[in-house]
Coordinates of C-alpha atoms in Angstrom, one line a residue:
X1 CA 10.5 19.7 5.3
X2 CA 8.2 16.5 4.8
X3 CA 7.5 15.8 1.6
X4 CA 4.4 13.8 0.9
X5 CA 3.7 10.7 -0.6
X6 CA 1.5 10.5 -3.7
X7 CA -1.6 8.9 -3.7
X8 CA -2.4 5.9 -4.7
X9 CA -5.3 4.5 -6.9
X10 CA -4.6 1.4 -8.8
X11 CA -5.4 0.5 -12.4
X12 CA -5.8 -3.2 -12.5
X13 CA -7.4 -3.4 -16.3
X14 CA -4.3 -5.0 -17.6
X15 CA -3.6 -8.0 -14.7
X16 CA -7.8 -9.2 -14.8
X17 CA -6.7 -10.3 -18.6
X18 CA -5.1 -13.2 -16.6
X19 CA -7.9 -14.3 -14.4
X20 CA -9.8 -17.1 -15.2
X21 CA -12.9 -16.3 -17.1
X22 CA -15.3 -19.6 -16.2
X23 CA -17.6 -18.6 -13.1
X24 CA -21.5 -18.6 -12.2
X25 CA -23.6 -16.2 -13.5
X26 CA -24.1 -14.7 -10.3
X27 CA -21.0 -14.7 -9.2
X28 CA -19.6 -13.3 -12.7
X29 CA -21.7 -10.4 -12.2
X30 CA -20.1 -9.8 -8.5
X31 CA -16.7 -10.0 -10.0
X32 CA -17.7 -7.7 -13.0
X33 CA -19.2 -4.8 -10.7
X34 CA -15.4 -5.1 -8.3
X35 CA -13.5 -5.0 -11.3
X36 CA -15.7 -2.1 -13.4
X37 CA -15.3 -0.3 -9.7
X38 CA -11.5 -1.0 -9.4
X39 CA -11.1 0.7 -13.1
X40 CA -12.7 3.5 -12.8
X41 CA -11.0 4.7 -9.7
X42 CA -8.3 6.4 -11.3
X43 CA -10.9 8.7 -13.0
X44 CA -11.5 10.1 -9.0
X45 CA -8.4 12.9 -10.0
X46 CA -10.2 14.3 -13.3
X47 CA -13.5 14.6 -11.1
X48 CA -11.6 16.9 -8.2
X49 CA -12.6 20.3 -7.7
X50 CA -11.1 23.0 -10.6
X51 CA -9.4 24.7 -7.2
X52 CA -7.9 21.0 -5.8
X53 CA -6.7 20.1 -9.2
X54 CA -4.9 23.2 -9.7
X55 CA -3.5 22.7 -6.3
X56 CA -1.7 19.4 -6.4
X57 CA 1.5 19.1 -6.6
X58 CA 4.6 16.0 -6.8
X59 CA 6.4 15.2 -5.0
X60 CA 8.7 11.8 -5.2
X61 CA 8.4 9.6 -2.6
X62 CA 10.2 6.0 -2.1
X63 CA 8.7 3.3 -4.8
X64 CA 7.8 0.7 -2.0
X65 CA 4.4 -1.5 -1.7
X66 CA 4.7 -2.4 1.7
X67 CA 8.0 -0.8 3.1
X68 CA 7.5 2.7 4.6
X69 CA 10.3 5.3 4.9
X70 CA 10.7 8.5 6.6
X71 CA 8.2 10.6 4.6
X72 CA 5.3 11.9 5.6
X73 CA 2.1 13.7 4.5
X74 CA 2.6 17.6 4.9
X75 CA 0.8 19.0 7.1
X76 CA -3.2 19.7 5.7
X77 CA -2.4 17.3 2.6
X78 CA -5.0 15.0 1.7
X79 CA -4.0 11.8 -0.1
X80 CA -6.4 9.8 -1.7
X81 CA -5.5 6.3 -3.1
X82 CA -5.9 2.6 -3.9
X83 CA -3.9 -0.5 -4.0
X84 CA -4.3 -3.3 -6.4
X85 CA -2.9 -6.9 -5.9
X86 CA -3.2 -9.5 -7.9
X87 CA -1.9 -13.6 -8.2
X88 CA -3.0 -16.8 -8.6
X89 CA -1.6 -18.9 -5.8
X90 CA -1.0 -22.3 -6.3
X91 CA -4.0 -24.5 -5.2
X92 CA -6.3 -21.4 -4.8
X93 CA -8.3 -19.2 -7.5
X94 CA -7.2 -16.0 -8.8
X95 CA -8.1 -13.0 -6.6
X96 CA -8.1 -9.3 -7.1
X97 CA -7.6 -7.4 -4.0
X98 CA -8.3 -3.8 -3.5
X99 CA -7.3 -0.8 -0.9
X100 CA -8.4 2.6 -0.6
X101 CA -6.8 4.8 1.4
X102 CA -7.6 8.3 2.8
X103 CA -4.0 9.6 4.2
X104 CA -3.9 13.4 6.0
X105 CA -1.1 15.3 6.9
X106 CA -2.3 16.5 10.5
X107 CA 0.5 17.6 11.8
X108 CA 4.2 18.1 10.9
X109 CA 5.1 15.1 12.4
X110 CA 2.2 13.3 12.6
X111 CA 0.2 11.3 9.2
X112 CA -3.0 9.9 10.1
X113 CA -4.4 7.0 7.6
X114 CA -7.9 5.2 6.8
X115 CA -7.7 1.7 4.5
X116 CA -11.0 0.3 3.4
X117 CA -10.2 -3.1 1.8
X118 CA -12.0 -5.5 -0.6
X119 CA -11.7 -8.3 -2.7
X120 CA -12.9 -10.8 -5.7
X121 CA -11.9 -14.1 -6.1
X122 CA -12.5 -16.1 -9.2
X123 CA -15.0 -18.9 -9.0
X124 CA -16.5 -17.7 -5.6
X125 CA -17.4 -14.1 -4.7
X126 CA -16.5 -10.3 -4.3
X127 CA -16.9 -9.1 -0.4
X128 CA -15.7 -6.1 2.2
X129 CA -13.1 -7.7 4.3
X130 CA -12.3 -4.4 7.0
X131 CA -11.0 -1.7 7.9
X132 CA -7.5 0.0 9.0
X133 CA -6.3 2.5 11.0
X134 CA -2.9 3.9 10.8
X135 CA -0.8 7.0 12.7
X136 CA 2.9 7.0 12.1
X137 CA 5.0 9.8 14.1
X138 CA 8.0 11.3 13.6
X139 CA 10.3 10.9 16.8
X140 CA 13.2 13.8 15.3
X141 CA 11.9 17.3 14.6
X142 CA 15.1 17.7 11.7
X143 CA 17.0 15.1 9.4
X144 CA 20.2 12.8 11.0
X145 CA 21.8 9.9 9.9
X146 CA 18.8 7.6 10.6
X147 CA 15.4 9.0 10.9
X148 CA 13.2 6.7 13.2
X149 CA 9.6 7.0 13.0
X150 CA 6.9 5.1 15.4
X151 CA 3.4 3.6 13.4
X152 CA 0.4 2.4 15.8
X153 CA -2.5 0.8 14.0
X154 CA -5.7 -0.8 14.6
X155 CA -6.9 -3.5 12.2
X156 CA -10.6 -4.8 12.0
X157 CA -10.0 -7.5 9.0
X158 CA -12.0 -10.9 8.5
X159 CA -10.0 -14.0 7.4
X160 CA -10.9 -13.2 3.5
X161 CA -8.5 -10.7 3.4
X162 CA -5.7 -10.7 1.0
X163 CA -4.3 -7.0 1.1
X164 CA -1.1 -8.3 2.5
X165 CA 0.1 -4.8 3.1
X166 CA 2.8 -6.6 5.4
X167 CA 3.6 -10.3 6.2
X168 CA 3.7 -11.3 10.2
X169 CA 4.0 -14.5 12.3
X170 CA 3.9 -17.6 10.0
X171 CA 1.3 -15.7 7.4
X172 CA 1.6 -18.4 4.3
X173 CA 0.3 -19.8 0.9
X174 CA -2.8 -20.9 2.9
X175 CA -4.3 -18.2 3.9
X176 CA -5.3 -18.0 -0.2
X177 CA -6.4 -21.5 -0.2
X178 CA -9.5 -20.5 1.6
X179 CA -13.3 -20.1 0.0
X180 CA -14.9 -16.4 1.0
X181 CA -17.6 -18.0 2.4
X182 CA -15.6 -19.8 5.3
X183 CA -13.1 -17.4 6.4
X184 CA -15.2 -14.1 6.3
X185 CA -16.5 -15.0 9.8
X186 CA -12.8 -14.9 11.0
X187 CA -13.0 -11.9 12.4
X188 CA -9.4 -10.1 13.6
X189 CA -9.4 -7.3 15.9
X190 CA -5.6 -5.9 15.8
X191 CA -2.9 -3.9 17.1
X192 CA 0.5 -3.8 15.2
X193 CA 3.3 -1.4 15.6
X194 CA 6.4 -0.7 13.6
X195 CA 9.8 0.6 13.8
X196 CA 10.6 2.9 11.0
X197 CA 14.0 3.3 10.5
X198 CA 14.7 5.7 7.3
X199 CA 18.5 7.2 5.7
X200 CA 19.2 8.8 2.6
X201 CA 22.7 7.8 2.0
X202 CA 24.3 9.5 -1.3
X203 CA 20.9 10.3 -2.7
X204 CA 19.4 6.5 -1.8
X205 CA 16.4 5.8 0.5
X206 CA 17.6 3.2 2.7
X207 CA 14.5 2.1 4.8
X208 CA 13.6 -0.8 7.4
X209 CA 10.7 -1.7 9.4
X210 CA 10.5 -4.2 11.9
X211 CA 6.6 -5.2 12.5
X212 CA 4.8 -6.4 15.8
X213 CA 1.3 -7.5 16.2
X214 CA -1.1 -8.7 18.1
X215 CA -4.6 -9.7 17.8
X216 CA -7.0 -8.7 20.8
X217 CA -9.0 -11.6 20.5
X218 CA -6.4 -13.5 21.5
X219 CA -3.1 -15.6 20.6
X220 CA 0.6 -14.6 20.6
X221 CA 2.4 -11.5 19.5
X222 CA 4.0 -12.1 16.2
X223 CA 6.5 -10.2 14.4
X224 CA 7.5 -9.3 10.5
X225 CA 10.2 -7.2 8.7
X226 CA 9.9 -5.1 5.9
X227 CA 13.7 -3.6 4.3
X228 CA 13.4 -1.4 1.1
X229 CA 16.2 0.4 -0.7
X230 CA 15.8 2.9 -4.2
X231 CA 16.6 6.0 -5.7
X232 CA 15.3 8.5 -8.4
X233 CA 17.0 7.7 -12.0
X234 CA 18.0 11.3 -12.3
X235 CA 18.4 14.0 -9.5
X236 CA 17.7 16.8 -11.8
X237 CA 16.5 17.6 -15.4
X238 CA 16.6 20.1 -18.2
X239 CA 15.3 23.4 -18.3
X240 CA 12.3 22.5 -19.5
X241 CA 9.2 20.6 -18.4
X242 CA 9.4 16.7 -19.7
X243 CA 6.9 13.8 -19.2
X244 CA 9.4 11.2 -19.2
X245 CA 12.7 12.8 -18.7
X246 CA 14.6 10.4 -16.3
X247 CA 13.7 12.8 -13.2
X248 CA 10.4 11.5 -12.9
X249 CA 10.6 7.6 -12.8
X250 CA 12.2 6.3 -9.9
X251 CA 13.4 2.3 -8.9
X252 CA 13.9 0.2 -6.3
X253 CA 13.3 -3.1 -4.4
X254 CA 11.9 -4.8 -1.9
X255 CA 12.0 -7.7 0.5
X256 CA 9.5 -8.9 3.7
X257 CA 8.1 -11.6 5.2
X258 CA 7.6 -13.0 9.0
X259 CA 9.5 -13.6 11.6
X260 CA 7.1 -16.2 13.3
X261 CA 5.7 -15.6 17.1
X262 CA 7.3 -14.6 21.0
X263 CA 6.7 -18.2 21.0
X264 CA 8.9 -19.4 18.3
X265 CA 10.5 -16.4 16.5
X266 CA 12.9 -17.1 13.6
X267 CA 12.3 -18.2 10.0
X268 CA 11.2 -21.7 10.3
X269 CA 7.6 -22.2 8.1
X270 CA 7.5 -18.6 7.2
X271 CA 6.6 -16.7 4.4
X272 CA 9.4 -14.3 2.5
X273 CA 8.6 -11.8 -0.6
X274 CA 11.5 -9.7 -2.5
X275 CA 10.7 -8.0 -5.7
X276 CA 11.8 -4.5 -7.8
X277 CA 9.8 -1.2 -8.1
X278 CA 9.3 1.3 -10.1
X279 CA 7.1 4.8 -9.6
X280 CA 6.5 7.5 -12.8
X281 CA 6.0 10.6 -11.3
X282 CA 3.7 12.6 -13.9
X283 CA 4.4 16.2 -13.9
X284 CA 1.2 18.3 -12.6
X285 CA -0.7 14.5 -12.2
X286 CA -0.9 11.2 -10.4
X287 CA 2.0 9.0 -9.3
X288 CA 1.9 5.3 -11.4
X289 CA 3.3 2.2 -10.3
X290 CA 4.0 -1.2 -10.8
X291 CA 5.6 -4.4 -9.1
X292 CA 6.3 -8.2 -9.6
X293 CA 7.1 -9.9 -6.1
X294 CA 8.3 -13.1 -6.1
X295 CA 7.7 -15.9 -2.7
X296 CA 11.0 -17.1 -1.7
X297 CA 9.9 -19.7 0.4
X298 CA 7.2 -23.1 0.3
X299 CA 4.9 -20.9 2.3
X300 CA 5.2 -18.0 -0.1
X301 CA 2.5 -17.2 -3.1
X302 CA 4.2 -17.8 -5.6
X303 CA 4.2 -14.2 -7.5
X304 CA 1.7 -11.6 -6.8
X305 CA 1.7 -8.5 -9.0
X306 CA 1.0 -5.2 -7.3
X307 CA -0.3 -1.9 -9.6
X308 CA -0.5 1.7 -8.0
X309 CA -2.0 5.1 -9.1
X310 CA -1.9 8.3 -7.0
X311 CA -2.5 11.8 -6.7
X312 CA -2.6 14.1 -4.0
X313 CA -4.2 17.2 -2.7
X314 CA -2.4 19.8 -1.1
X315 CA -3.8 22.3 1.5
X316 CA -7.5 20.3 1.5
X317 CA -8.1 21.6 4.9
X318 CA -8.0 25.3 3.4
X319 CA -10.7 24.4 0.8
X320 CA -13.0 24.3 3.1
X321 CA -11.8 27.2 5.0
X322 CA -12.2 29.6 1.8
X323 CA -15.9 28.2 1.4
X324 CA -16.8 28.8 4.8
X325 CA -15.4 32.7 5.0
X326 CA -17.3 33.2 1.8

């Protein structure tokens, strides 16, 4: 069976305490409204429908940012969530970045996935910077050794974007270093696919992902890796119900980066990110999470600081089935 990963919607209220605090007046107000926005997304859950709320249910998935494993939505799941990332690059202001995503189980082996993606940047301005669209399918209809799983997705970002939901080609500290106002007309129209590998050796989730992309506007293919490893601190618990028994935290790590171009592929003036993970799975609630990744290069940022919150609906297709045979 595929079990479903919770949904993310990110509570960034803690990391803005370390943003600088001098901008315009203007501008202050544009980051005030992202970040009063960004806050109050985790409130989306409370507002559901009595009927959704009642049915959602957890289930623990891997505690990765960027690496994806073998799990997928179930089928007629909706998944609601957001992303927050946060640094302060050296050379470059302090940014706030912000994903929401829209996942649906549509079939068994099939997860279908919207992003929307925004950002504010200290001393300059808040703006959209795109869209994603993302299908990952299972290749094996029942559990071996290693699971492989194929992801195809379309990207329509401008150059303002600092999501890095994965790091390809020779991606580096400078793509940070760069005012709104003269890389949002960088306009990038991509394909990227991915290689899911996924094993669950003695209760761990061993998972890597090797990344290819190309932008149709042109240039070379470049490639990326993502390799994440974790486990649940406790397999089972008590007999009775616990908010933070052991069973519903779980921990890992993470490391990525690029891999350069067809042109030039190794590691030579690329960027590399490694970092831990943890996820608390709240009984009956959302799925919080938290994670410090550190560069490990010159080209790397330094350390970014990525939040999570999730929650997910099961069965939303049938919602709307009930309403209509009423």
């Amino acid at each position: 069976m595929f079990t479903a990963p919770a949904f993310r919607i990110a509570a960034p209220l803690g990391t803005l305490h370390s943003l600088p605090h001098r901008f315009s007046n203007s501008r202050n107000h544009s980051w005030h409204r992202t970040a009063l926005l960004s806050s109050a997304l985790p409130l989306f859950s409370a507002l559901l429908p009595p009927t959704a709320a009642s049915t959602a249910a957890r289930a623990q998935e891997p505690p990765y940012f960027v690496t994806y494993s073998q799990v997928l939505e179930e089928p007629g799941n909706l998944e609601i969530a957001q992303r927050g990332l946060t640094g302060s690059p050296k050379d470059s202001n302090a940014f706030y970045n912000s994903t929401l995503e829209l996942e649906y189980g549509a079939k068994a082996w099939w997860t279908t996935e919207l992003y929307l993606q925004g950002q504010a940047t200290a001393k300059d301005s808040a703006i959209f910077t795109g869209f994603r669209w993302e299908n990952r399918f299972r290749v094996l209809p029942t559990e071996r050794w290693i699971n492989p799983v194929l992801y195809l997705e379309y990207e329509d970002v401008n150059g303002a974007d600092k999501s890095v939901l994965e790091v390809t080609g020779h991606d580096s500290i400078a793509d940070f270093q760069e005012r709104n106002a003269d890389s949002r007309g960088d306009i990038s129209r991509t394909i990227e696919g991915k290689l899911i590998l996924s094993s669950e050796p003695k209760g761990w989730d061993v998972s890597e992902n090797w990344i290819m992309e190309k932008n149709m506007m042109g240039g070379a293919w470049e490639f990326g890796y993502a390799l994440g490893a974790s486990r649940p601190l406790a397999f089972t618990g008590g007999s009775r119900e616990c908010t933070f028994c052991r069973q519903n935290f779980s921990a890992g790590a993470e490391l990525y980066g690029g891999l350069a171009t067809v042109h030039d592929f190794g590691l030579h003036h690329t960027s590399h990110c490694a970092g831990p993970t943890m996820f608390f799975n709240l009984p009956h609630g959302p799925t919080l999470g938290f994670s410090p990744q550190f560069g490990l290069s010159s080209n790397s940022a330094g350390i970014l600081w990525r939040v999570t919150a999730s929650y997910e609906v099961q069965q939303f297709r049938d919602l709307f089935r009930s309403k209509k045979a009423r």
